[in-house]
Coordinates of C-alpha atoms and ligand atoms in Angstrom, one line a residue:
M1 CA -58.4 -14.1 -80.3
N2 CA -55.1 -14.2 -82.3
F3 CA -52.0 -12.3 -81.7
E4 CA -52.7 -9.6 -84.2
D5 CA -56.1 -9.0 -82.6
Q6 CA -54.4 -8.8 -79.2
K7 CA -52.0 -6.1 -80.4
Y8 CA -54.9 -3.6 -80.9
R9 CA -56.3 -3.7 -77.5
I10 CA -55.6 -1.9 -74.3
Q11 CA -56.3 -3.9 -71.1
G12 CA -58.5 -6.1 -73.2
I13 CA -60.6 -3.4 -74.9
P14 CA -60.3 -3.3 -78.6
L15 CA -59.0 0.1 -79.7
T16 CA -61.6 0.1 -82.5
E17 CA -64.3 0.0 -79.8
I18 CA -62.8 3.0 -78.0
A19 CA -62.7 4.9 -81.2
N20 CA -66.2 4.1 -82.0
T21 CA -67.3 5.2 -78.5
F22 CA -65.4 8.4 -78.1
G23 CA -64.7 9.4 -81.8
T24 CA -61.4 10.5 -83.4
P25 CA -58.9 12.1 -83.2
L26 CA -58.4 10.7 -79.8
Y27 CA -55.5 10.3 -77.4
V28 CA -55.6 7.0 -75.4
Y29 CA -53.3 6.4 -72.5
D30 CA -52.8 3.0 -70.8
G31 CA -52.7 3.8 -67.1
Q32 CA -51.2 0.4 -66.2
K33 CA -48.3 0.9 -68.6
I34 CA -47.5 4.2 -66.8
L35 CA -47.6 2.4 -63.5
D36 CA -45.4 -0.4 -64.8
K37 CA -42.8 2.1 -65.9
V38 CA -42.8 3.8 -62.4
A39 CA -42.4 0.4 -60.8
L40 CA -39.5 -0.4 -63.2
L41 CA -37.7 2.7 -62.4
K42 CA -38.1 2.1 -58.6
Q43 CA -36.7 -1.4 -59.1
A44 CA -33.7 0.0 -61.1
F45 CA -32.9 2.3 -58.2
S46 CA -33.8 0.2 -55.3
K47 CA -30.4 0.4 -53.8
V48 CA -30.4 4.2 -53.4
N49 CA -32.8 6.7 -51.8
L50 CA -34.7 7.5 -55.1
K51 CA -37.2 10.2 -55.6
I52 CA -39.0 10.4 -58.9
K53 CA -40.1 13.8 -60.1
Y54 CA -42.3 13.2 -63.1
A55 CA -41.7 15.9 -65.8
T56 CA -45.2 17.3 -66.0
K57 CA -44.6 18.9 -69.4
A58 CA -44.6 15.5 -71.1
L59 CA -48.3 14.9 -70.5
S60 CA -50.0 17.3 -68.1
N61 CA -53.5 16.1 -67.8
I62 CA -54.5 16.3 -64.0
N63 CA -55.7 12.7 -64.0
I64 CA -52.2 11.5 -65.3
L65 CA -50.8 13.7 -62.4
K66 CA -53.1 12.1 -59.9
L67 CA -52.1 8.6 -61.2
M68 CA -48.4 9.6 -60.7
K69 CA -49.2 10.8 -57.2
K70 CA -50.9 7.5 -56.5
A71 CA -47.8 5.7 -57.7
G72 CA -45.7 7.6 -55.3
T73 CA -43.9 10.0 -57.6
G74 CA -43.3 13.8 -57.1
V75 CA -43.3 16.2 -60.1
D76 CA -41.0 18.5 -61.9
A77 CA -42.7 21.7 -63.2
V78 CA -41.2 24.1 -65.7
S79 CA -43.8 26.9 -65.4
I80 CA -45.9 28.4 -62.7
E81 CA -49.0 27.1 -64.4
E82 CA -47.5 23.6 -64.2
V83 CA -46.9 24.2 -60.5
K84 CA -50.6 25.2 -60.1
L85 CA -51.8 22.1 -62.0
C86 CA -49.7 19.8 -59.8
L87 CA -51.1 21.5 -56.6
H88 CA -54.6 21.1 -58.1
A89 CA -53.8 17.4 -58.8
G90 CA -53.1 16.9 -55.0
F91 CA -49.3 17.2 -54.8
E92 CA -47.9 18.7 -51.6
P93 CA -45.7 21.7 -52.3
H94 CA -42.7 19.8 -51.0
E95 CA -43.2 17.1 -53.7
I96 CA -42.9 19.7 -56.5
M97 CA -39.7 20.8 -58.0
Y98 CA -39.9 24.1 -60.0
T99 CA -37.3 24.2 -62.8
P100 CA -37.9 27.3 -64.8
N101 CA -35.7 29.0 -67.5
S102 CA -35.8 32.6 -68.4
V103 CA -38.7 33.5 -66.1
S104 CA -39.1 36.7 -64.1
F105 CA -38.0 36.9 -60.4
A106 CA -41.7 37.6 -59.6
E107 CA -42.7 34.2 -60.8
I108 CA -39.9 32.6 -58.7
Q109 CA -41.2 34.6 -55.7
L110 CA -44.7 33.2 -56.4
A111 CA -43.4 29.7 -56.3
V112 CA -41.5 30.4 -53.0
E113 CA -44.8 31.6 -51.6
M114 CA -46.5 28.3 -52.8
G115 CA -43.7 26.5 -50.9
V116 CA -42.3 24.5 -53.8
M117 CA -38.6 23.6 -54.3
I118 CA -36.9 26.2 -56.5
N119 CA -34.3 25.2 -59.0
I120 CA -32.3 28.3 -60.2
D121 CA -30.6 28.2 -63.5
N122 CA -28.7 31.5 -63.8
I123 CA -26.4 33.6 -61.5
P124 CA -28.5 36.9 -61.6
M125 CA -31.5 35.1 -60.2
L126 CA -29.4 33.3 -57.6
E127 CA -28.3 36.9 -56.5
H128 CA -31.9 38.1 -56.4
F129 CA -32.9 35.0 -54.5
G130 CA -30.0 35.7 -52.0
T131 CA -31.1 39.4 -51.6
F132 CA -34.7 38.4 -50.8
Y133 CA -34.4 35.2 -48.9
G134 CA -30.8 34.8 -47.7
N135 CA -30.6 31.4 -46.2
S136 CA -34.4 31.3 -45.1
V137 CA -35.5 29.4 -48.2
P138 CA -33.7 26.3 -49.3
V139 CA -32.7 26.2 -53.0
C140 CA -31.4 23.9 -55.8
I141 CA -29.0 25.1 -58.4
R142 CA -29.2 23.8 -62.0
L143 CA -25.7 23.2 -63.4
N144 CA -24.9 22.7 -67.1
P145 CA -22.2 20.0 -67.3
H146 CA -21.7 20.6 -71.0
I147 CA -22.3 16.9 -72.0
L148 CA -23.4 16.5 -75.5
A149 CA -26.5 14.3 -75.4
G150 CA -30.0 14.0 -76.9
G151 CA -31.1 12.8 -80.2
N152 CA -32.0 16.1 -81.8
A153 CA -30.5 19.6 -81.6
K154 CA -33.8 21.0 -80.2
I155 CA -33.8 18.6 -77.2
S156 CA -30.1 18.5 -76.5
V157 CA -29.8 21.1 -73.6
G158 CA -26.5 20.3 -72.0
H159 CA -24.1 21.5 -74.7
I160 CA -21.8 24.6 -74.4
D161 CA -24.1 26.9 -76.3
S162 CA -27.3 25.9 -74.5
K163 CA -29.4 28.4 -72.6
F164 CA -30.0 26.0 -69.8
G165 CA -28.4 25.9 -66.4
I166 CA -25.3 27.6 -65.0
S167 CA -22.2 26.5 -66.7
I168 CA -20.1 24.2 -64.7
L169 CA -17.1 26.5 -65.7
Q170 CA -18.8 29.1 -63.5
L171 CA -18.7 27.0 -60.3
K172 CA -16.3 29.4 -58.5
H173 CA -18.6 32.3 -59.3
V174 CA -21.6 30.3 -58.0
L175 CA -19.7 29.5 -54.8
K176 CA -18.9 33.1 -54.2
V177 CA -22.6 34.0 -54.6
V178 CA -23.7 31.2 -52.3
Q179 CA -21.2 32.4 -49.7
A180 CA -22.0 36.1 -50.0
Y181 CA -25.7 35.5 -49.5
D182 CA -25.3 32.6 -47.1
L183 CA -27.6 30.6 -49.4
N184 CA -29.0 27.3 -48.2
V185 CA -28.2 25.1 -51.2
I186 CA -29.8 21.6 -50.6
G187 CA -29.7 20.3 -54.1
L188 CA -27.7 20.3 -57.4
H189 CA -29.4 19.5 -60.6
V190 CA -28.3 18.6 -64.2
H191 CA -30.6 17.7 -67.1
T192 CA -28.6 17.1 -70.3
G193 CA -31.4 16.5 -72.7
S194 CA -33.8 13.9 -74.0
D195 CA -32.7 10.7 -75.6
I196 CA -29.8 9.7 -73.5
L197 CA -29.1 6.1 -74.3
D198 CA -26.7 4.6 -71.9
A199 CA -25.1 4.5 -68.5
T200 CA -21.9 6.2 -69.6
V201 CA -23.5 9.5 -70.2
F202 CA -25.3 9.4 -66.9
L203 CA -22.0 8.4 -65.2
K204 CA -20.2 11.2 -66.9
G205 CA -22.9 13.7 -65.7
A206 CA -22.7 12.1 -62.3
E207 CA -19.0 12.5 -61.9
I208 CA -19.2 16.2 -62.8
L209 CA -22.1 16.7 -60.3
F210 CA -20.1 14.8 -57.6
D211 CA -17.2 17.1 -58.1
A212 CA -19.4 20.1 -57.8
A213 CA -21.2 18.7 -54.8
R214 CA -17.9 18.4 -52.9
E215 CA -17.9 22.1 -52.8
F216 CA -21.3 22.4 -51.0
K217 CA -22.0 21.5 -47.4
G218 CA -25.5 20.4 -46.3
L219 CA -26.8 19.0 -49.7
K220 CA -29.9 16.8 -49.3
F221 CA -30.2 15.6 -52.9
L222 CA -28.7 15.4 -56.4
D223 CA -31.1 15.6 -59.3
F224 CA -30.0 13.9 -62.6
G225 CA -33.0 15.3 -64.6
G226 CA -34.8 13.2 -67.2
G227 CA -33.9 12.1 -70.7
F228 CA -34.0 8.2 -70.7
K229 CA -34.4 7.1 -74.2
V230 CA -37.5 5.4 -75.5
A231 CA -37.5 3.1 -78.6
Y232 CA -39.6 4.7 -81.3
K233 CA -38.4 2.9 -84.4
P234 CA -38.2 -0.9 -84.9
G235 CA -34.7 -1.7 -84.1
D236 CA -34.2 1.4 -81.8
V237 CA -32.4 0.7 -78.6
A238 CA -34.0 2.1 -75.5
T239 CA -32.1 3.0 -72.4
D240 CA -31.3 -0.2 -70.4
I241 CA -32.7 1.3 -67.2
L242 CA -31.7 -1.6 -65.0
D243 CA -28.0 -1.2 -66.2
V244 CA -28.2 2.5 -65.7
G245 CA -29.7 2.0 -62.2
D246 CA -27.1 -0.5 -61.2
K247 CA -24.1 1.6 -62.4
V248 CA -25.4 5.0 -61.3
S249 CA -26.5 3.6 -57.9
E250 CA -23.1 2.1 -57.2
A251 CA -21.3 5.4 -58.0
F252 CA -23.9 7.4 -56.0
N253 CA -23.6 5.2 -52.9
K254 CA -19.8 5.5 -53.1
F255 CA -20.1 9.3 -53.4
C256 CA -22.5 9.5 -50.4
K257 CA -20.1 7.5 -48.2
E258 CA -17.4 9.9 -49.1
Y259 CA -19.6 13.0 -48.7
G260 CA -20.7 11.6 -45.2
S261 CA -24.4 11.8 -45.8
E262 CA -27.1 9.7 -47.4
L263 CA -28.3 11.9 -50.1
E264 CA -31.6 11.4 -52.1
I265 CA -31.1 10.8 -55.8
W266 CA -33.8 12.5 -57.9
F267 CA -34.7 11.8 -61.5
E268 CA -37.2 13.8 -63.7
P269 CA -38.4 11.4 -66.4
G270 CA -41.1 12.4 -68.8
K271 CA -40.9 10.4 -72.0
F272 CA -39.8 7.3 -70.1
L273 CA -42.8 7.1 -68.0
V274 CA -45.6 8.2 -70.5
S275 CA -44.5 7.9 -74.1
E276 CA -45.2 4.2 -74.8
A277 CA -48.5 4.4 -72.8
G278 CA -50.1 6.7 -75.3
L279 CA -51.7 6.3 -78.7
L280 CA -53.2 8.9 -81.1
L281 CA -56.2 7.3 -82.9
V282 CA -57.0 9.1 -86.2
Q283 CA -59.4 8.3 -89.0
V284 CA -58.6 8.0 -92.7
N285 CA -60.3 10.8 -94.8
V286 CA -58.7 10.0 -98.1
V287 CA -56.3 7.7 -99.9
K288 CA -54.7 9.6 -102.7
S289 CA -52.2 8.3 -105.3
T290 CA -49.6 10.7 -106.8
P291 CA -46.9 9.7 -109.2
A292 CA -44.5 9.1 -106.3
S293 CA -46.4 8.2 -103.3
T294 CA -49.7 6.9 -101.9
F295 CA -50.9 9.5 -99.4
V296 CA -53.2 8.6 -96.6
G297 CA -54.8 11.8 -95.3
V298 CA -56.2 11.6 -91.7
N299 CA -58.3 13.8 -89.5
S300 CA -55.4 15.1 -87.4
G301 CA -52.0 16.6 -88.1
L302 CA -49.1 18.6 -86.6
N303 CA -51.7 20.5 -84.6
H304 CA -52.2 17.4 -82.5
L305 CA -48.8 15.7 -82.8
I306 CA -46.0 18.0 -83.7
R307 CA -43.1 15.6 -83.0
P308 CA -42.7 14.2 -86.5
M309 CA -42.5 17.7 -88.1
M310 CA -40.6 19.4 -85.2
Y311 CA -38.1 16.8 -84.2
D312 CA -38.1 14.5 -87.2
A313 CA -39.5 12.0 -84.8
Y314 CA -40.5 8.5 -85.9
H315 CA -43.8 7.2 -84.7
D316 CA -44.9 3.7 -85.6
V317 CA -48.3 3.6 -87.3
V318 CA -50.7 0.7 -87.6
N319 CA -54.1 0.3 -89.3
I320 CA -56.1 -1.1 -86.4
S321 CA -59.2 -1.6 -88.7
K322 CA -57.5 -4.3 -90.6
V323 CA -56.1 -7.4 -88.9
D324 CA -55.6 -9.5 -92.0
G325 CA -54.9 -8.9 -95.7
P326 CA -52.1 -7.4 -97.8
E327 CA -49.8 -4.6 -96.9
R328 CA -48.9 -1.6 -99.0
V329 CA -46.6 1.3 -98.8
Y330 CA -48.1 4.7 -97.6
T331 CA -47.2 8.1 -96.5
I332 CA -49.4 9.2 -93.7
V333 CA -50.2 12.9 -93.7
G334 CA -52.3 15.4 -91.7
Y335 CA -55.0 17.8 -92.7
I336 CA -53.0 21.0 -92.0
C337 CA -52.3 23.4 -94.8
E338 CA -48.6 23.0 -94.9
T339 CA -46.3 20.0 -95.2
D340 CA -47.6 17.8 -92.4
T341 CA -46.1 14.4 -92.7
I342 CA -46.9 12.0 -89.8
A343 CA -45.0 9.0 -91.2
A344 CA -43.4 8.5 -94.6
D345 CA -43.1 5.4 -96.6
R346 CA -44.6 2.9 -94.2
K347 CA -46.0 -0.5 -94.8
L348 CA -49.6 -0.7 -93.5
K349 CA -52.4 -3.2 -93.9
E350 CA -54.2 -2.0 -97.0
V351 CA -55.9 1.4 -96.1
Q352 CA -59.4 2.4 -97.0
E353 CA -61.4 5.6 -96.3
G354 CA -62.9 5.3 -92.8
D355 CA -60.1 3.0 -91.4
I356 CA -58.7 3.9 -88.0
L357 CA -55.0 4.3 -87.7
A358 CA -53.1 4.2 -84.3
I359 CA -50.0 6.4 -84.0
K360 CA -47.8 4.8 -81.4
N361 CA -45.6 6.2 -78.7
A362 CA -47.7 9.5 -78.6
G363 CA -48.1 9.7 -74.8
A364 CA -45.2 12.2 -74.3
Y365 CA -45.2 15.6 -75.9
G366 CA -48.3 14.8 -77.9
F367 CA -51.3 16.4 -76.4
S368 CA -49.2 18.7 -74.3
M369 CA -47.6 20.4 -77.4
S370 CA -51.0 20.4 -79.3
S371 CA -52.6 23.6 -80.6
N372 CA -55.5 25.1 -82.5
Y373 CA -53.5 25.9 -85.6
N374 CA -55.8 26.1 -88.7
S375 CA -58.5 26.8 -86.1
R376 CA -58.9 23.1 -85.6
L377 CA -60.2 21.5 -82.4
R378 CA -58.0 19.7 -80.0
P379 CA -58.7 15.9 -79.5
A380 CA -60.4 14.3 -76.4
E381 CA -58.1 12.3 -74.0
I382 CA -59.0 8.8 -72.6
L383 CA -57.2 7.1 -69.7
V384 CA -57.8 3.4 -69.4
L385 CA -57.6 2.1 -65.8
N386 CA -58.6 -1.2 -64.4
G387 CA -60.0 -2.2 -67.8
Q388 CA -62.2 0.8 -68.1
P389 CA -61.8 3.7 -70.5
H390 CA -62.3 7.1 -68.8
L391 CA -62.8 10.4 -70.7
I392 CA -60.3 12.7 -69.1
R393 CA -60.7 15.7 -71.5
E394 CA -63.6 16.6 -73.6
R395 CA -63.1 17.1 -77.3
E396 CA -63.0 20.8 -78.1
E397 CA -65.9 22.5 -79.8
F398 CA -66.0 25.4 -82.1
E399 CA -66.8 27.7 -79.2
D400 CA -63.4 27.0 -77.8
V401 CA -61.8 28.5 -80.9
L402 CA -63.8 31.7 -80.4
R403 CA -63.2 31.8 -76.7
H404 CA -61.2 34.8 -75.5
Q405 CA -61.6 36.5 -79.0
I406 CA -63.2 39.9 -78.7
D407 CA -65.9 40.6 -81.3
L408 CA -65.3 44.3 -82.2
D409 CA -68.2 46.2 -83.8
L410 CA -66.4 46.9 -87.2
Ligands
PLP501 C1 -38.1 18.2 -70.4 C2 -37.5 18.0 -69.0 C3 -37.4 16.7 -68.4 C4 -37.9 15.4 -69.1 O1 -37.2 15.0 -70.1 P1 -37.6 13.6 -70.8 O2 -36.8 13.6 -72.0 O3 -39.1 13.7 -71.2 O4 -37.3 12.5 -69.9 C5 -36.8 16.6 -67.2 N1 -36.2 17.7 -66.6 C6 -36.3 19.0 -67.0 C7 -35.8 20.1 -66.4 C8 -36.9 19.1 -68.3 O5 -37.0 20.4 -68.8

């Protein structure tokens, strides 16, 4: 087996074999890679009392959630449906952090009844919460530290004009509400956005959070959110997690000493844990030359992986059907009837109809953002564990597109 051949396997199983067995388009996740990432994060924060709250929205298949549970993580849920999924997957309510934005108070009440940790991100909800529960239900407050971070405007959520969190500039107001309702605030939270590269951004966020925390008595944890950067392009630098772990842990321990209590430090990584573990396998329908480009049209598109069109995200693509031979420059496009570029001007081993391409780094915000646009069916999902591929979601059928539609007698 040569190196090239090795590249196109997961836990020893050739990707082409997985594609032949289960068909395409197909999401494939390497369970071992996910476990390795959890272990790496634990190693990076071994000197503090770390709690990982996996961001469910990145990849929400219940088997991925079960794998996280087995690896010892908790979860962060951003909708009541995600809370229900996490409960279904076996998480205890106390392991679930509920971090909603712009939801009704009724949904927050539902989450309280389910017994999960509530993270409140605006002052009116904090007041409702106080009116209903006083100090009888512990609560976490989401602050917005106004740190500019995140690779794309759509995923940068900590800036001054962001809808997320309660502005750190409103801290005095928050404290008045907390005092007036005698709220039992046990956690403070910041999540500044995706694609945070280095320790300095985290440390900046940490300092702001520490300053705020000094104003609260009885805190049990500080939650730094998610957003560790993952390398997508060749030459991309990923977050040096061991470096971030070292520096943030040192600052955190120093703060705990001064605060007079051993707080837990929480992180809510999504991308970091699951992005690199996932591939989207697609099949080539057509190779079409135009005056400017050679297009490779595949049996998938922005309905299955929206990141390239939505965030200008770069995903590496390889032709797993061709191990040897010459390379050519291609633009890989989907079958959706609008501009649907998956990857532009890439060198791939010469592509022919029927070849299978692997779109890399598709574990996070891939399937979970998929849709039935163009009335297309969503792909199946495979989890590879202990050298075995397991089907964890069936490929949709035409009946699924009709499901919930009501056939009027017109
Ligand atoms: C999306 C989100 C995360 C995860 O972000 P990643 O960039 O995937 O790590 C964590 N916390 C909250 C509140 C989020 O909304």
